[in-house]
Tab-separated table of C-alpha atoms in Angstrom:
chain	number	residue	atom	x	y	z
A	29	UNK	CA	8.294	-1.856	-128.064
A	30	UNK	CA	7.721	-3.533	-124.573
A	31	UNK	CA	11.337	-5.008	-124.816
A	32	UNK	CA	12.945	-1.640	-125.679
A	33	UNK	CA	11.428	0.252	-122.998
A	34	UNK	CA	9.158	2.635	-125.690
A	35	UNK	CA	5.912	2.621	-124.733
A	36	UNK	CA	4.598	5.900	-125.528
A	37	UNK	CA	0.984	5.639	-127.082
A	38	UNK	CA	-0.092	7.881	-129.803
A	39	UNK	CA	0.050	11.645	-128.789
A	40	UNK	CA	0.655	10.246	-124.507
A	41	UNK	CA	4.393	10.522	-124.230
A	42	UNK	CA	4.355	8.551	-121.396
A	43	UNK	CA	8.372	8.604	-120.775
A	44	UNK	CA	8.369	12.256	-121.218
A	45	UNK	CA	6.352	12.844	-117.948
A	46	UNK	CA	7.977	9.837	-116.003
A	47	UNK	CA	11.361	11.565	-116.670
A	48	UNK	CA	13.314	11.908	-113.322
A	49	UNK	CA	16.597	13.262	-113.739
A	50	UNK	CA	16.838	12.246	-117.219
A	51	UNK	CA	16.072	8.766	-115.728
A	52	UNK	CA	13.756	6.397	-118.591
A	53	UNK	CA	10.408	5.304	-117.799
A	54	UNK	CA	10.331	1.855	-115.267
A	55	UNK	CA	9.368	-0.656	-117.786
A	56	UNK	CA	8.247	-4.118	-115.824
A	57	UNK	CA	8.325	-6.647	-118.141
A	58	UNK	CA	7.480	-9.429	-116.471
A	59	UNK	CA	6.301	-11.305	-120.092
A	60	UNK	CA	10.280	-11.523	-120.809
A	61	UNK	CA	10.534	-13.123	-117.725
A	62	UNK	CA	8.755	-16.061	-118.793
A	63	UNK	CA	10.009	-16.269	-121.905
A	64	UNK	CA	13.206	-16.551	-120.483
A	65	UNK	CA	12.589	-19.346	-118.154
A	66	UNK	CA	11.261	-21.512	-121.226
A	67	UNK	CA	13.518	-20.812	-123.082
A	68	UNK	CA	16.361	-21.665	-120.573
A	69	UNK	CA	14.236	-24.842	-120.104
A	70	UNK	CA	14.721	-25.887	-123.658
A	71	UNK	CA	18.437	-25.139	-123.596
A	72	UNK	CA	18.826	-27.432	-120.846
A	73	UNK	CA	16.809	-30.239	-122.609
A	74	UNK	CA	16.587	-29.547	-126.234
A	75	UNK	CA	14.431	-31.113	-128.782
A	76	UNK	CA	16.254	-34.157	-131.265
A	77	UNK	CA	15.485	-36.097	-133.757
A	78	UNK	CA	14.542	-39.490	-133.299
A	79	UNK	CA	17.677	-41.151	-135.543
A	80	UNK	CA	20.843	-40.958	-133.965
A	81	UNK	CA	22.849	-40.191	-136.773
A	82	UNK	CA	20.271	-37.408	-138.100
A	83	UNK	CA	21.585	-36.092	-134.511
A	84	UNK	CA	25.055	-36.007	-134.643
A	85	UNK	CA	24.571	-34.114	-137.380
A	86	UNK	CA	22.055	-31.482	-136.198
A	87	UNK	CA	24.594	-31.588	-132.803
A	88	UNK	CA	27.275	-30.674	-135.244
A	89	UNK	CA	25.920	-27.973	-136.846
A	90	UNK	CA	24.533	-26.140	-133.426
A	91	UNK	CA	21.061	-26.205	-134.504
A	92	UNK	CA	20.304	-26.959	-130.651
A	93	UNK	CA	21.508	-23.376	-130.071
A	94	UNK	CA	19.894	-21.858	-133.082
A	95	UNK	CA	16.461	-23.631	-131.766
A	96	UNK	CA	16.536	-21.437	-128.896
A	97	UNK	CA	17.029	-18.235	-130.222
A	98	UNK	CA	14.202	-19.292	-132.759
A	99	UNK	CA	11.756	-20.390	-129.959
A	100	UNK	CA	12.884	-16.853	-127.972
A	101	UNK	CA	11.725	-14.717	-131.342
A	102	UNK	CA	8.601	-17.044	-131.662
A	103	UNK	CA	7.215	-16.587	-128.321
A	104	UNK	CA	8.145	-12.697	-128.403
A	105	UNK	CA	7.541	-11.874	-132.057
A	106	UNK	CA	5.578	-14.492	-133.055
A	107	UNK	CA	7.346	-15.892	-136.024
A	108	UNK	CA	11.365	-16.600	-137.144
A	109	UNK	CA	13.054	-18.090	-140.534
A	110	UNK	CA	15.720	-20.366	-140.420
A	111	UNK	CA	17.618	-20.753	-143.812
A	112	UNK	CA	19.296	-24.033	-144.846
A	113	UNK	CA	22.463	-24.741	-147.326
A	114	UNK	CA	25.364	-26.429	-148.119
A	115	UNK	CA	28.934	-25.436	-147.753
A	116	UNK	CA	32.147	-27.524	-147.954
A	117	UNK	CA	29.379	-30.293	-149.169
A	118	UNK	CA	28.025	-30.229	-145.270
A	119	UNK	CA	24.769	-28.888	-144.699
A	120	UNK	CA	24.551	-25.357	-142.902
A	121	UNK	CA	21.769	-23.652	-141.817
A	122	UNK	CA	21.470	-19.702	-140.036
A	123	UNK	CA	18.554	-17.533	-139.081
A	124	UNK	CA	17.584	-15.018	-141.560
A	125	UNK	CA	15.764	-11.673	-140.473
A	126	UNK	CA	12.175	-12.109	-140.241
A	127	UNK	CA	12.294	-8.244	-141.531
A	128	UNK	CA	14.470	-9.176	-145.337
A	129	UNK	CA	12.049	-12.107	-146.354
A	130	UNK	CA	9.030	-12.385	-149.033
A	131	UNK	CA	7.444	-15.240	-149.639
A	132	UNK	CA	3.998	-17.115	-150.771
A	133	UNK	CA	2.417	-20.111	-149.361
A	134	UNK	CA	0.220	-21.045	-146.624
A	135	UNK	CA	1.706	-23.255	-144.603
A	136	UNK	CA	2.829	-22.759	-141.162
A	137	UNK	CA	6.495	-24.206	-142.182
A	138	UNK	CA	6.495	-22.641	-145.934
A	139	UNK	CA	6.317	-26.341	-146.684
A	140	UNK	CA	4.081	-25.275	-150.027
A	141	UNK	CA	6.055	-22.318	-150.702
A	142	UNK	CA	6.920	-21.728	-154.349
A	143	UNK	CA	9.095	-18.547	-154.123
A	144	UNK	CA	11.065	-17.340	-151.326
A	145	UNK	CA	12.806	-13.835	-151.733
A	146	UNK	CA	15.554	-12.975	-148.670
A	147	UNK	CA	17.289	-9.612	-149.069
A	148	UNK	CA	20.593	-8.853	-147.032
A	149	UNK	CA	22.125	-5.801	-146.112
A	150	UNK	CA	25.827	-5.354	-146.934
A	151	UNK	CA	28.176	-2.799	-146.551
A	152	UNK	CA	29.716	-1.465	-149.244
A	153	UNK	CA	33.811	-2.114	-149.920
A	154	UNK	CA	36.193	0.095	-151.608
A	155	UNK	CA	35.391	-2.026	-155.026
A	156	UNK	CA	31.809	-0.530	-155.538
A	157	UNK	CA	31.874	2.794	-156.950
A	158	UNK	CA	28.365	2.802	-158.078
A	159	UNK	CA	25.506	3.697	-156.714
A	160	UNK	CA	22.426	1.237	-155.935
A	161	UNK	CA	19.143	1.111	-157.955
A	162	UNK	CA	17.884	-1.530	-155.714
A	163	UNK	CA	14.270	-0.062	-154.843
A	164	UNK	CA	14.512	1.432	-151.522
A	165	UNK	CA	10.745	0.933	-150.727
A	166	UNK	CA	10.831	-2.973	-150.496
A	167	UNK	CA	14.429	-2.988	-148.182
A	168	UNK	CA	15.527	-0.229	-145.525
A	169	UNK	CA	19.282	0.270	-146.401
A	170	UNK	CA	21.670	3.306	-147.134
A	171	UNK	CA	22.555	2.906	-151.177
A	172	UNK	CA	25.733	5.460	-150.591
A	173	UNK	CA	27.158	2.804	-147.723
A	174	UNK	CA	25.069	-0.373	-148.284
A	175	UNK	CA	24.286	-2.520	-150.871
A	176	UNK	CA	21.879	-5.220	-150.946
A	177	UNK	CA	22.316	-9.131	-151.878
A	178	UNK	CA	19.001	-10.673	-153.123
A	179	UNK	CA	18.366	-14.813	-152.885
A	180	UNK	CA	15.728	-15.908	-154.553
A	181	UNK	CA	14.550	-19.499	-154.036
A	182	UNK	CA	11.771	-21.009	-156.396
A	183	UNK	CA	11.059	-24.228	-158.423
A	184	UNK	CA	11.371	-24.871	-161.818
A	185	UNK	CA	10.227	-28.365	-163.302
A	186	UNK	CA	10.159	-29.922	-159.790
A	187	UNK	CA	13.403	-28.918	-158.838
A	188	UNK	CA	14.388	-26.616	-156.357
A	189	UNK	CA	16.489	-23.734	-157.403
A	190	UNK	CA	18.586	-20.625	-155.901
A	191	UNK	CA	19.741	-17.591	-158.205
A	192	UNK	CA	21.753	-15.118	-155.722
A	193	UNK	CA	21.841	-11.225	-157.246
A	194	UNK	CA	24.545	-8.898	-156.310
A	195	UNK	CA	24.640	-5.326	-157.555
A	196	UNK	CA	27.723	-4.737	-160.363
A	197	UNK	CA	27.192	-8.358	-161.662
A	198	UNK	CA	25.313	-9.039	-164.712
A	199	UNK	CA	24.373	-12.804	-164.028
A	200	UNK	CA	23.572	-14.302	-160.826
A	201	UNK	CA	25.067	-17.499	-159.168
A	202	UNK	CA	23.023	-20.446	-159.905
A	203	UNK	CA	22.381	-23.251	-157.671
A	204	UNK	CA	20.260	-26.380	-157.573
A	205	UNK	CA	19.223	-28.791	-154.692
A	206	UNK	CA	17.839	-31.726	-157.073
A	207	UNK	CA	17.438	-33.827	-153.410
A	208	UNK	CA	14.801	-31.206	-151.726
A	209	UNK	CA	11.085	-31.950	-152.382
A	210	UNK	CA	10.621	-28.161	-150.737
A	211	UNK	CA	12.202	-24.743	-150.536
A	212	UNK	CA	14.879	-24.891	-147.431
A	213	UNK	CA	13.537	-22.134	-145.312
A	214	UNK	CA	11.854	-23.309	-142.756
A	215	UNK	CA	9.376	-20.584	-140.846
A	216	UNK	CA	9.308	-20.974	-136.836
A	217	UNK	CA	5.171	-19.569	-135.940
A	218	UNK	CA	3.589	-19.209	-132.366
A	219	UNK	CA	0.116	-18.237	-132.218
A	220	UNK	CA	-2.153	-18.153	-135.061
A	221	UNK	CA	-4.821	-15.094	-136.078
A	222	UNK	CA	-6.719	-13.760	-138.806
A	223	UNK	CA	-5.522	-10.514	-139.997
A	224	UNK	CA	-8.261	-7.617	-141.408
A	225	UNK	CA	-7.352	-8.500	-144.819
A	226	UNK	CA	-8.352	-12.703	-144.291
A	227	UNK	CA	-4.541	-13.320	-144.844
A	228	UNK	CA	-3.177	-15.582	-141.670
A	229	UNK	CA	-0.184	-14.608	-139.454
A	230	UNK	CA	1.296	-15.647	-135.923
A	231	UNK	CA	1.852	-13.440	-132.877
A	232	UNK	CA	4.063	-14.220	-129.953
A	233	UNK	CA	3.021	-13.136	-126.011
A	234	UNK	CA	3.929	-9.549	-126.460
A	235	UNK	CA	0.357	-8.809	-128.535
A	236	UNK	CA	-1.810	-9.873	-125.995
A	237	UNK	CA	0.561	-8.292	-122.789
A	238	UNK	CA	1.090	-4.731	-124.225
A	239	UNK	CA	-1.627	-3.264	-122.677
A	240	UNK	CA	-0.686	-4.938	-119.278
A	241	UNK	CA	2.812	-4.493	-119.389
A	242	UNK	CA	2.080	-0.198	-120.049
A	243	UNK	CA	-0.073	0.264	-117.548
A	244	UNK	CA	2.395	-1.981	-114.938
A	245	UNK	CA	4.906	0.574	-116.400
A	246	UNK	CA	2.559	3.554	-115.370
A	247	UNK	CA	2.411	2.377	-111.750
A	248	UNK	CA	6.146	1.589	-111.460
A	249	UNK	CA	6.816	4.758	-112.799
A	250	UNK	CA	4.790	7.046	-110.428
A	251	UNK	CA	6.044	4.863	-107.516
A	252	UNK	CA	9.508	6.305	-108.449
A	253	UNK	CA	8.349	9.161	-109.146
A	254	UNK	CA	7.154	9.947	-105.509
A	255	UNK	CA	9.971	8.196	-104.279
A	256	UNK	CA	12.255	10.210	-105.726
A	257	UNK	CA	10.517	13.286	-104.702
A	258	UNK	CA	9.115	12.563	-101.290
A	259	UNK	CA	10.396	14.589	-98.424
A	260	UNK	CA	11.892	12.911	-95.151
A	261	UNK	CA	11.452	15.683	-92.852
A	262	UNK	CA	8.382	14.588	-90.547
A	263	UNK	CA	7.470	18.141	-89.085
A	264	UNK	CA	6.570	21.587	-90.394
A	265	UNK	CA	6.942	24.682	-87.991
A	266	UNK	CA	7.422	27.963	-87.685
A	267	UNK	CA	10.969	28.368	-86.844
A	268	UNK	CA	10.301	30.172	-83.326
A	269	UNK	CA	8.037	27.673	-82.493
A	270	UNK	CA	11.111	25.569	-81.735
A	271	UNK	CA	13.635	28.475	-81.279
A	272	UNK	CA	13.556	27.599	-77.740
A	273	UNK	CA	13.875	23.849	-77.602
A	274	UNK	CA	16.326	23.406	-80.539
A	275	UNK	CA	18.320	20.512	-79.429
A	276	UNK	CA	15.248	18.227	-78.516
A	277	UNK	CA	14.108	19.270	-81.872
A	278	UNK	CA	17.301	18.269	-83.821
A	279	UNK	CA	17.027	15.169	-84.960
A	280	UNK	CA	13.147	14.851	-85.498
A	281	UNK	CA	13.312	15.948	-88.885
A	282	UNK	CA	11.450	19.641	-88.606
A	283	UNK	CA	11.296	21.505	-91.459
A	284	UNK	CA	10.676	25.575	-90.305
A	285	UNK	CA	9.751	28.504	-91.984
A	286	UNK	CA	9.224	32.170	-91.590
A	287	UNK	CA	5.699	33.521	-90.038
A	288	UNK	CA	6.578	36.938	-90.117
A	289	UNK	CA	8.501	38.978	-92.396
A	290	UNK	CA	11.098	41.795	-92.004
A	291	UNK	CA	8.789	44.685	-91.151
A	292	UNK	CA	6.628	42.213	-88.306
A	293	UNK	CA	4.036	41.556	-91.783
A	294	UNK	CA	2.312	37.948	-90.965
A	295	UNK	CA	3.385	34.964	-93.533
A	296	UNK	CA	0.628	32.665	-94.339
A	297	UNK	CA	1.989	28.951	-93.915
A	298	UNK	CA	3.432	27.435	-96.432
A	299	UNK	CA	0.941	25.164	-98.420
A	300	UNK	CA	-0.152	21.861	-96.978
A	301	UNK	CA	1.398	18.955	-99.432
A	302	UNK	CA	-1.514	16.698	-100.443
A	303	UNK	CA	-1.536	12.924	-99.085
A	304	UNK	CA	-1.030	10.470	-101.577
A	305	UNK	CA	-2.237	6.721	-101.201
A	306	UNK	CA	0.887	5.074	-102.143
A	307	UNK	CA	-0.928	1.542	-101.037
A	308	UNK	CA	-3.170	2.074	-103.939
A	309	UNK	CA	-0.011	1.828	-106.300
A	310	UNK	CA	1.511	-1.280	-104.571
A	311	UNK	CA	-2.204	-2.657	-104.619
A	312	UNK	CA	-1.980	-1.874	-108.576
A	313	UNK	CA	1.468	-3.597	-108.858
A	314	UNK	CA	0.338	-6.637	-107.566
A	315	UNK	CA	-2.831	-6.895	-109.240
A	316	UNK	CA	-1.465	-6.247	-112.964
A	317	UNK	CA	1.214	-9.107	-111.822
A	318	UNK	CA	-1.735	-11.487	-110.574
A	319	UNK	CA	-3.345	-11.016	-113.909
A	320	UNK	CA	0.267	-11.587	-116.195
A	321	UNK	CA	0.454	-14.857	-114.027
A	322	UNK	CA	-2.916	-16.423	-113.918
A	323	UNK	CA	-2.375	-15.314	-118.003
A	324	UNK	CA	0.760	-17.098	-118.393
A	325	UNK	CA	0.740	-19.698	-115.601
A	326	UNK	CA	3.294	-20.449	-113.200
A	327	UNK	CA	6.679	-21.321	-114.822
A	328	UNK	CA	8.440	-22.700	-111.812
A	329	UNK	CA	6.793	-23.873	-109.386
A	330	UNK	CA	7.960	-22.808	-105.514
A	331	UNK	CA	8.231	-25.334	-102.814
A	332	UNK	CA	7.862	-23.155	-100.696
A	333	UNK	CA	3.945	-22.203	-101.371
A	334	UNK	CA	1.262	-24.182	-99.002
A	335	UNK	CA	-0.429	-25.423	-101.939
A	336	UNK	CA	-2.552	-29.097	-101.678
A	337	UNK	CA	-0.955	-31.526	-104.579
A	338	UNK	CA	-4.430	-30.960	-105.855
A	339	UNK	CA	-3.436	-27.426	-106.586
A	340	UNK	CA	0.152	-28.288	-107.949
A	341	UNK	CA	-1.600	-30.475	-110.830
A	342	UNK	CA	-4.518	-27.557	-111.768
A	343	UNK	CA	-1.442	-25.075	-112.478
A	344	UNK	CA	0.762	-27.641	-114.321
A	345	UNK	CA	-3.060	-27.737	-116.843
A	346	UNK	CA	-2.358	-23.552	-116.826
A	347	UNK	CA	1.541	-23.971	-117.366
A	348	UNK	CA	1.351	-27.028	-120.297
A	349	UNK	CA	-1.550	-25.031	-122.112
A	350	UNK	CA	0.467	-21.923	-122.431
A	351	UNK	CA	3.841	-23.644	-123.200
A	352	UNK	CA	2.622	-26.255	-125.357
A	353	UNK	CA	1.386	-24.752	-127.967
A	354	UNK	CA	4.582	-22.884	-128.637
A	355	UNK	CA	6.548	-25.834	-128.068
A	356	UNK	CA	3.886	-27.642	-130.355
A	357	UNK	CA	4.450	-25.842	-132.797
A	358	UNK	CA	8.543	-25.595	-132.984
A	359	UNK	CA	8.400	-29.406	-132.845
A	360	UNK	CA	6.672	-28.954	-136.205
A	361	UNK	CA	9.045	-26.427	-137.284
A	362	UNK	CA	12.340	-28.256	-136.017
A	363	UNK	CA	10.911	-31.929	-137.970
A	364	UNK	CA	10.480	-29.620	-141.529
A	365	UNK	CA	14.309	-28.431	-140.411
A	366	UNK	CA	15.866	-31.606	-139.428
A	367	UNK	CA	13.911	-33.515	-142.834
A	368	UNK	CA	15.815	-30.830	-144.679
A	369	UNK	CA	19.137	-31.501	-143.649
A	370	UNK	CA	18.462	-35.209	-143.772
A	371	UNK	CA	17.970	-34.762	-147.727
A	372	UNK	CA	20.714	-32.666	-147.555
A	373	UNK	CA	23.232	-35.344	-146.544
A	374	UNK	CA	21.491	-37.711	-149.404
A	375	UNK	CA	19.510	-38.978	-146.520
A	376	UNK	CA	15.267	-39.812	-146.627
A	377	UNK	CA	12.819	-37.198	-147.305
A	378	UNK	CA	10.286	-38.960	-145.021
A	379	UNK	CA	8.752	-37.074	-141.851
A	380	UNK	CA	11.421	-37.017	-139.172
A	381	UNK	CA	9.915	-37.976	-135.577
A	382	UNK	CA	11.058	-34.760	-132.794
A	383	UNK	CA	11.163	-36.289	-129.451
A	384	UNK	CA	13.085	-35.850	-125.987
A	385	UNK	CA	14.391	-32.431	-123.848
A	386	UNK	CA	11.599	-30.648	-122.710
A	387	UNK	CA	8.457	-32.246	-124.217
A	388	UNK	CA	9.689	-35.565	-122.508
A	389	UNK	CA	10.548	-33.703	-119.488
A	390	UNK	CA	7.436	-31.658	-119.341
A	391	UNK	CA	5.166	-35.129	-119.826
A	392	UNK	CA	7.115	-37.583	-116.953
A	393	UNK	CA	7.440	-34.482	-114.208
A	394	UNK	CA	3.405	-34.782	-114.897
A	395	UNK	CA	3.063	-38.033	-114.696
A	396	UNK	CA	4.904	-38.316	-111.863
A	397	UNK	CA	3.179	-35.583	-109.844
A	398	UNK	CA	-0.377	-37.676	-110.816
A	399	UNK	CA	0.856	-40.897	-109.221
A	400	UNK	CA	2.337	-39.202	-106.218
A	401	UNK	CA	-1.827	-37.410	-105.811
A	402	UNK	CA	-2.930	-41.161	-106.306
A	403	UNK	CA	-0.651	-42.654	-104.384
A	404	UNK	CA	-1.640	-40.271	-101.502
A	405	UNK	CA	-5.433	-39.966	-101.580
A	406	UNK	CA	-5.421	-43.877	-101.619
């Protein structure tokens, strides 16, 4: 909702006040900021495996790509499924909608996952005359234009298996990965909480910012509002109090009016326009932006702050203890992925090690910034 710009709450139609010339509601979303700077950190310096071979082939099939988009939906959403294959004999692998999946197991990764159910959308072709009886209550889709494909992944006898439904055929296509020990999708999880029921699930930033980023919203939103609307005249007179001194009165910015009407009547003034403390907005602004940094930490860090190297070091603790567990945990998720693939290409089913891009990077910029404080207090 934050992303979108719809932040309306309950019966509050926020946007519908904030409208200015059919303009939308100022959404400051300084949460996606963030999340794009890690993000863009990772795609500079992405994760590997630790074999070089296991690499060329994760290289080849743009999983370094993939692992971005998957940490982006992680730290937003909270959780992301990536779906592995074969095709051509090569292993393939693609994200699946986090919306089309069903599945049991408790396992951050789905590593003890015994039945995995993706549905995909499809639109229909001029082949299908018939109409779906796919249950619309488990899959949001149009039956007159849409049809729906249904994977289901489960094990039978130790062996992994993957029966693939498509409306208008009476069997569905059969396929068996003797070589996996586990299902091959592989879920990508951020932060972990206890829902109402005592079932775990994972949330990404957005959960604990939605309250900030909506009232940052407000305030941006009534500081365009009264900039839209505010006057630049900088007088108010009655328009014979200046009727003889018009030209030094020309470019002050008067605004007159009438004090008497047609038959000599007196004209009360207009009304007086009530002050506003605009300050108290920009004081708002920058205190709902302290509080999203000191929640998220400092990303990049500015060389141009007078901060002690004392200082530097307390907000890299702030910056590595938001970032890391994310990154944490889609090191997990990326060694489940990459041990997939290696089984995939008749390779070892053992743990693959996830080293290098930003962990490394992350871990020798802070090393080196601790020597340098060492090195200049002794």
């Amino acid at each position: 909702a934050a992303e979108s710009g719809n932040l309306s709450a309950g019966d509050k139609n926020y946007a519908e006040w904030a409208l200015i010339n059919d303009d939308p509601m100022v959404v400051v979303n300084y949460v996606k900021s963030f999340i794009t700077t890690l993000s863009s950190k990772l795609a500079s310096a992405p994760l590997r495996p630790a074999d070089d071979s296991l690499n060329e082939t994760v290289v080849s099939m743009r999983l370094n790509s993939l692992a971005v988009d998957l940490y982006k939906s992680t730290l937003s959403d909270g959780y992301a499924y990536l779906g592995h294959g074969r095709r051509d004999g090569k292993p393939t692998c693609d994200v699946i909608d986090a919306r089309s999946i069903m599945h049991n197991g408790n396992d951050p990764t789905l590593k003890d996952a015994t039945e995995i159910v993706v549905f995909e959308v499809m639109p229909r072709t001029r082949d299908d005359d018939f109409i779906s009886t796919f249950p619309v209550d488990y899959v949001d889709f149009d039956p007159c234009e849409e049809k729906v494909r249904t994977s289901y992944y489960y094990k039978k006898n130790g062996t992994v298996n993957l029966d693939i439904y498509t409306e208008g055929v009476a069997e569905p296509e059969h396929f068996e990965f003797p070589e996996l020990d586990r299902l091959p999708i592989v879920r990508f999880y951020g932060e972990k909480f206890e829902l109402s029921d005592k079932r775990w699930h994972y949330r990404g930033l957005y959960y604990q910012f939605a309250s900030i980023i909506k009232a940052t919203a407000l305030t941006a939103t009534k500081i365009q509002i009264r900039n839209a609307t505010s006057d630049d005249d900088n007088y108010m007179a009655a328009v014979d109090a200046i009727a003889n001194n018009k030209a030094e009165w020309r470019n002050a910015g008067v605004k007159t009016y009438d004090h008497i009407d047609t038959c000599n009547n007196e004209i009360k003034a207009p009304v007086t326009p009530i002050p506003h403390d605009n300050g108290f907005l920009i004081q708002s602004m920058e205190l709902w932006k302290g509080v999203t940094a000191d929640m998220l930490g400092p990303v990049v860090q500015s060389s141009s702050e007078a901060v002690t190297r004392e200082e530097v070091l307390a907000r890299n603790e702030v910056r590595d203890a938001i970032a890391n567990v994310y990154l944490s945990h889609l090191a997990d998720s990326l060694s489940e992925s990459y041990r997939i693939i290696s089984m995939l290409s008749g390779g070892s089913a053992d743990k693959v090690i996830v080293q290098g891009g930003f962990l490394e990077e992350a871990q020798r910029n802070k090393f080196t910034q601790e020597t340098m404080v060492i090195y200049n207090m002794a």
